[in-house]
Amino acid sequence: MNEQSLTARGRIDPERLDRERYAESLTDEAVHAGILTESDVSRIRADLLKVLAEVIGYKTGGESTNVSADDAKILAESLLYNIGTALRAESNPGTAAMLLRDRPMTELYAKGYQINKKRWEDARRLWTKVRYARLRDGGEEYDRAVDRNIRIYLERYDPRTSAHDKLYLSLPKYGIKGAFHISGAVAVLTKLLSLSSGDSGPGLDAAFREKGEEPNS
């Protein structure tokens, strides 16, 4: 579909997209804009079920009947977050919507998984540096965040099965407070590392706007 036909059929308003539920909200808006048909949506849903079955098989070692309804819901949320990550990588939501229309969900899931896996690996490397180059006057709250909150989050995080998990931190002394996805965790650790070297650290609000994370609150 070229730019003219996209304009004729309607544009997607980025303000109407939910960054927490990007894949789902983009699908809804793409239907409203005429980029996706109900047939496309049915195909997407069928594709998603196939990918979910693969993720459940990975989680259970092939014993898909052993997964509970709650666990299946969590895995579905992780799956959709990975797909949303791949779609958010496109600067234009109209282009992202056409990927939903034209690409198999397995491809979008794999792309989003690789992005979040890379972020997780980056976060683990940054955490090691922060741990050994910590602020001397960071205080008890800071030490607990480094030694417990961030460490446990990164240990439990799995980009395949819990890509949507958040790191909860409250370090108001350093301008860090909120719930952060894995890209937000990278931004937090980058700021902490900068502070330990004497820099003021990057502005987190700007980083979140660029990476699709919620700003500090």
mmCIF file of C-alpha atoms in Angstrom:
data_model
loop_
_atom_site.group_PDB
_atom_site.id
_atom_site.type_symbol
_atom_site.label_atom_id
_atom_site.label_comp_id
_atom_site.label_asym_id
_atom_site.label_seq_id
_atom_site.Cartn_x
_atom_site.Cartn_y
_atom_site.Cartn_z
ATOM 1 C CA MET A 1 0.000 0.000 0.000
ATOM 2 C CA ASN A 2 1.438 3.386 -1.000
ATOM 3 C CA GLU A 3 1.211 6.644 0.958
ATOM 4 C CA GLN A 4 -1.691 7.929 -1.175
ATOM 5 C CA SER A 5 -3.856 4.873 -0.580
ATOM 6 C CA LEU A 6 -2.991 4.949 3.113
ATOM 7 C CA THR A 7 -4.150 8.577 3.253
ATOM 8 C CA ALA A 8 -7.339 7.730 1.408
ATOM 9 C CA ARG A 9 -8.225 4.931 3.767
ATOM 10 C CA GLY A 10 -7.405 6.864 6.901
ATOM 11 C CA ARG A 11 -4.457 7.516 9.144
ATOM 12 C CA ILE A 12 -3.759 6.121 12.580
ATOM 13 C CA ASP A 13 -3.569 8.716 15.332
ATOM 14 C CA PRO A 14 -0.540 7.878 17.515
ATOM 15 C CA GLU A 15 -2.265 9.530 20.465
ATOM 16 C CA ARG A 16 -4.928 6.831 20.395
ATOM 17 C CA LEU A 17 -2.402 4.008 20.792
ATOM 18 C CA ASP A 18 -1.879 2.424 24.199
ATOM 19 C CA ARG A 19 1.817 1.800 24.823
ATOM 20 C CA GLU A 20 0.964 -0.794 27.473
ATOM 21 C CA ARG A 21 -1.161 -2.700 24.958
ATOM 22 C CA TYR A 22 0.417 -1.505 21.725
ATOM 23 C CA ALA A 23 -0.259 -4.526 19.523
ATOM 24 C CA GLU A 24 -3.898 -4.727 20.578
ATOM 25 C CA SER A 25 -4.596 -0.999 20.306
ATOM 26 C CA LEU A 26 -2.804 -0.755 16.948
ATOM 27 C CA THR A 27 -4.935 -3.612 15.628
ATOM 28 C CA ASP A 28 -8.123 -1.842 16.751
ATOM 29 C CA GLU A 29 -7.044 1.460 15.208
ATOM 30 C CA ALA A 30 -5.932 -0.223 11.979
ATOM 31 C CA VAL A 31 -9.395 -1.769 11.598
ATOM 32 C CA HIS A 32 -10.964 1.629 12.234
ATOM 33 C CA ALA A 33 -8.657 3.223 9.627
ATOM 34 C CA GLY A 34 -9.470 0.554 7.051
ATOM 35 C CA ILE A 35 -5.940 -0.858 6.936
ATOM 36 C CA LEU A 36 -7.030 -4.179 8.426
ATOM 37 C CA THR A 37 -10.167 -6.126 7.595
ATOM 38 C CA GLU A 38 -12.035 -8.513 9.856
ATOM 39 C CA SER A 39 -10.490 -11.305 7.806
ATOM 40 C CA ASP A 40 -7.040 -9.942 8.636
ATOM 41 C CA VAL A 41 -7.955 -9.862 12.325
ATOM 42 C CA SER A 42 -9.132 -13.484 12.211
ATOM 43 C CA ARG A 43 -5.840 -14.507 10.605
ATOM 44 C CA ILE A 44 -3.867 -12.558 13.235
ATOM 45 C CA ARG A 45 -5.762 -14.272 16.056
ATOM 46 C CA ALA A 46 -5.144 -17.702 14.569
ATOM 47 C CA ASP A 47 -1.444 -16.864 14.172
ATOM 48 C CA LEU A 48 -1.254 -15.682 17.778
ATOM 49 C CA LEU A 49 -2.685 -18.979 19.028
ATOM 50 C CA LYS A 50 0.008 -20.861 17.126
ATOM 51 C CA VAL A 51 2.766 -18.695 18.610
ATOM 52 C CA LEU A 52 1.253 -19.040 22.085
ATOM 53 C CA ALA A 53 1.284 -22.815 21.730
ATOM 54 C CA GLU A 54 5.005 -22.644 20.888
ATOM 55 C CA VAL A 55 5.747 -20.411 23.887
ATOM 56 C CA ILE A 56 3.765 -22.699 26.192
ATOM 57 C CA GLY A 57 5.702 -25.655 24.812
ATOM 58 C CA TYR A 58 8.963 -23.846 25.581
ATOM 59 C CA LYS A 59 7.798 -23.007 29.101
ATOM 60 C CA THR A 60 6.598 -26.529 29.917
ATOM 61 C CA GLY A 61 9.165 -28.554 28.017
ATOM 62 C CA GLY A 62 6.561 -29.700 25.517
ATOM 63 C CA GLU A 63 3.901 -30.589 28.101
ATOM 64 C CA SER A 64 1.402 -27.908 27.119
ATOM 65 C CA THR A 65 -1.398 -29.496 29.171
ATOM 66 C CA ASN A 66 0.528 -28.698 32.349
ATOM 67 C CA VAL A 67 0.069 -24.939 32.080
ATOM 68 C CA SER A 68 -2.639 -23.277 34.162
ATOM 69 C CA ALA A 69 -5.057 -20.686 32.834
ATOM 70 C CA ASP A 70 -3.256 -17.972 34.825
ATOM 71 C CA ASP A 71 0.135 -19.013 33.445
ATOM 72 C CA ALA A 72 -1.256 -19.101 29.914
ATOM 73 C CA LYS A 73 -2.554 -15.543 30.401
ATOM 74 C CA ILE A 74 0.881 -14.360 31.551
ATOM 75 C CA LEU A 75 2.552 -16.017 28.562
ATOM 76 C CA ALA A 76 0.019 -14.383 26.237
ATOM 77 C CA GLU A 77 0.801 -10.976 27.758
ATOM 78 C CA SER A 78 4.514 -11.576 27.213
ATOM 79 C CA LEU A 79 3.867 -12.672 23.629
ATOM 80 C CA LEU A 80 1.842 -9.553 22.859
ATOM 81 C CA TYR A 81 4.443 -7.318 24.510
ATOM 82 C CA ASN A 82 7.146 -8.778 22.268
ATOM 83 C CA ILE A 83 5.000 -8.223 19.194
ATOM 84 C CA GLY A 84 4.229 -4.704 20.402
ATOM 85 C CA THR A 85 7.967 -4.096 20.792
ATOM 86 C CA ALA A 86 8.537 -5.053 17.160
ATOM 87 C CA LEU A 87 5.712 -2.784 16.039
ATOM 88 C CA ARG A 88 6.903 0.159 18.143
ATOM 89 C CA ALA A 89 10.279 -0.135 16.422
ATOM 90 C CA GLU A 90 8.562 1.326 13.355
ATOM 91 C CA SER A 91 8.506 5.128 13.414
ATOM 92 C CA ASN A 92 5.207 5.275 11.544
ATOM 93 C CA PRO A 93 2.199 3.482 13.104
ATOM 94 C CA GLY A 94 0.688 3.121 9.629
ATOM 95 C CA THR A 95 3.730 1.147 8.524
ATOM 96 C CA ALA A 96 3.500 -0.927 11.702
ATOM 97 C CA ALA A 97 -0.153 -1.660 10.958
ATOM 98 C CA MET A 98 0.765 -2.918 7.501
ATOM 99 C CA LEU A 99 3.291 -5.247 9.135
ATOM 100 C CA LEU A 100 0.399 -6.664 11.146
ATOM 101 C CA ARG A 101 -1.468 -7.155 7.885
ATOM 102 C CA ASP A 102 1.370 -8.604 5.818
ATOM 103 C CA ARG A 103 3.720 -10.442 8.202
ATOM 104 C CA PRO A 104 3.179 -13.650 10.167
ATOM 105 C CA MET A 105 2.973 -13.217 13.926
ATOM 106 C CA THR A 106 5.880 -15.619 14.357
ATOM 107 C CA GLU A 107 8.116 -13.134 12.527
ATOM 108 C CA LEU A 108 6.962 -10.127 14.569
ATOM 109 C CA TYR A 109 7.235 -12.095 17.801
ATOM 110 C CA ALA A 110 10.779 -13.204 16.965
ATOM 111 C CA LYS A 111 11.819 -9.624 16.162
ATOM 112 C CA GLY A 112 10.370 -8.249 19.392
ATOM 113 C CA TYR A 113 11.894 -11.074 21.406
ATOM 114 C CA GLN A 114 15.344 -10.332 20.007
ATOM 115 C CA ILE A 115 14.972 -6.633 20.849
ATOM 116 C CA ASN A 116 13.951 -7.351 24.435
ATOM 117 C CA LYS A 117 16.605 -10.035 24.813
ATOM 118 C CA LYS A 118 19.242 -7.495 23.754
ATOM 119 C CA ARG A 119 17.865 -4.979 26.256
ATOM 120 C CA TRP A 120 17.982 -7.609 28.998
ATOM 121 C CA GLU A 121 21.586 -8.469 28.184
ATOM 122 C CA ASP A 122 22.473 -4.764 28.160
ATOM 123 C CA ALA A 123 20.759 -4.288 31.521
ATOM 124 C CA ARG A 124 22.668 -7.187 33.079
ATOM 125 C CA ARG A 125 25.991 -5.764 31.879
ATOM 126 C CA LEU A 126 25.084 -2.320 33.185
ATOM 127 C CA TRP A 127 23.981 -3.727 36.539
ATOM 128 C CA THR A 128 27.378 -5.430 36.990
ATOM 129 C CA LYS A 129 29.099 -2.092 36.388
ATOM 130 C CA VAL A 130 26.736 -0.239 38.721
ATOM 131 C CA ARG A 131 27.227 -2.863 41.415
ATOM 132 C CA TYR A 132 30.993 -2.445 41.472
ATOM 133 C CA ALA A 133 31.087 1.296 40.825
ATOM 134 C CA ARG A 134 28.299 2.287 43.167
ATOM 135 C CA LEU A 135 27.718 5.666 44.768
ATOM 136 C CA ARG A 136 29.524 5.857 48.097
ATOM 137 C CA ASP A 137 26.858 8.106 49.591
ATOM 138 C CA GLY A 138 23.945 6.381 47.876
ATOM 139 C CA GLY A 139 22.289 5.411 51.118
ATOM 140 C CA GLU A 140 20.371 2.349 52.221
ATOM 141 C CA GLU A 141 17.581 2.807 49.683
ATOM 142 C CA TYR A 142 20.076 2.991 46.830
ATOM 143 C CA ASP A 143 22.012 -0.082 48.015
ATOM 144 C CA ARG A 144 18.787 -2.068 48.361
ATOM 145 C CA ALA A 145 17.763 -1.086 44.840
ATOM 146 C CA VAL A 146 21.096 -2.227 43.389
ATOM 147 C CA ASP A 147 21.604 -5.361 45.476
ATOM 148 C CA ARG A 148 18.014 -6.578 45.642
ATOM 149 C CA ASN A 149 15.345 -4.909 43.505
ATOM 150 C CA ILE A 150 17.269 -4.661 40.241
ATOM 151 C CA ARG A 151 19.194 -7.906 40.765
ATOM 152 C CA ILE A 152 16.073 -9.984 41.411
ATOM 153 C CA TYR A 153 14.212 -8.366 38.525
ATOM 154 C CA LEU A 154 16.999 -9.220 36.069
ATOM 155 C CA GLU A 155 17.379 -12.756 37.454
ATOM 156 C CA ARG A 156 13.680 -13.492 37.027
ATOM 157 C CA TYR A 157 13.217 -11.720 33.707
ATOM 158 C CA ASP A 158 12.845 -13.955 30.665
ATOM 159 C CA PRO A 159 12.386 -12.140 27.347
ATOM 160 C CA ARG A 160 10.415 -15.092 26.021
ATOM 161 C CA THR A 161 7.987 -15.678 28.888
ATOM 162 C CA SER A 162 7.931 -12.451 30.924
ATOM 163 C CA ALA A 163 8.884 -9.725 28.471
ATOM 164 C CA HIS A 164 6.184 -7.458 29.907
ATOM 165 C CA ASP A 165 7.443 -7.616 33.498
ATOM 166 C CA LYS A 166 8.296 -4.326 35.197
ATOM 167 C CA LEU A 167 10.959 -3.152 37.591
ATOM 168 C CA TYR A 168 9.474 -1.120 40.453
ATOM 169 C CA LEU A 169 11.852 1.438 41.953
ATOM 170 C CA SER A 170 11.575 4.424 44.226
ATOM 171 C CA LEU A 171 14.762 6.488 44.345
ATOM 172 C CA PRO A 172 13.392 10.053 44.424
ATOM 173 C CA LYS A 173 16.789 11.387 45.531
ATOM 174 C CA TYR A 174 18.051 10.541 42.034
ATOM 175 C CA GLY A 175 14.905 11.368 40.096
ATOM 176 C CA ILE A 176 13.932 7.711 39.681
ATOM 177 C CA LYS A 177 10.476 6.579 40.687
ATOM 178 C CA GLY A 178 8.032 4.360 38.870
ATOM 179 C CA ALA A 179 7.422 1.090 37.088
ATOM 180 C CA PHE A 180 9.868 0.394 34.274
ATOM 181 C CA HIS A 181 9.832 -2.131 31.440
ATOM 182 C CA ILE A 182 13.155 -3.643 30.388
ATOM 183 C CA SER A 183 14.072 -0.638 28.202
ATOM 184 C CA GLY A 184 13.288 1.562 31.195
ATOM 185 C CA ALA A 185 15.545 -0.599 33.343
ATOM 186 C CA VAL A 186 18.358 0.058 30.850
ATOM 187 C CA ALA A 187 17.693 3.805 31.128
ATOM 188 C CA VAL A 188 17.692 3.641 34.950
ATOM 189 C CA LEU A 189 20.956 1.706 35.079
ATOM 190 C CA THR A 190 22.551 4.045 32.547
ATOM 191 C CA LYS A 191 21.605 6.986 34.774
ATOM 192 C CA LEU A 192 22.950 5.290 37.913
ATOM 193 C CA LEU A 193 26.219 4.495 36.158
ATOM 194 C CA SER A 194 26.531 8.094 34.996
ATOM 195 C CA LEU A 195 25.912 9.332 38.540
ATOM 196 C CA SER A 196 28.640 7.066 39.885
ATOM 197 C CA SER A 197 31.095 8.656 37.458
ATOM 198 C CA GLY A 198 30.171 12.143 38.574
ATOM 199 C CA ASP A 199 27.844 13.026 35.708
ATOM 200 C CA SER A 200 24.299 14.188 36.242
ATOM 201 C CA GLY A 201 23.031 11.274 34.195
ATOM 202 C CA PRO A 202 20.676 11.291 31.197
ATOM 203 C CA GLY A 203 17.210 12.756 31.496
ATOM 204 C CA LEU A 204 14.964 9.764 32.063
ATOM 205 C CA ASP A 205 11.738 11.380 30.898
ATOM 206 C CA ALA A 206 13.227 11.981 27.444
ATOM 207 C CA ALA A 207 14.581 8.436 27.363
ATOM 208 C CA PHE A 208 11.139 7.024 28.091
ATOM 209 C CA ARG A 209 9.503 9.055 25.364
ATOM 210 C CA GLU A 210 12.029 7.691 22.899
ATOM 211 C CA LYS A 211 11.815 4.095 24.083
ATOM 212 C CA GLY A 212 8.075 3.885 24.686
ATOM 213 C CA GLU A 213 8.311 3.762 28.451
ATOM 214 C CA GLU A 214 6.152 5.655 30.895
ATOM 215 C CA PRO A 215 7.779 8.799 32.327
ATOM 216 C CA ASN A 216 8.712 9.113 35.988
ATOM 217 C CA SER A 217 5.973 9.947 38.427
#
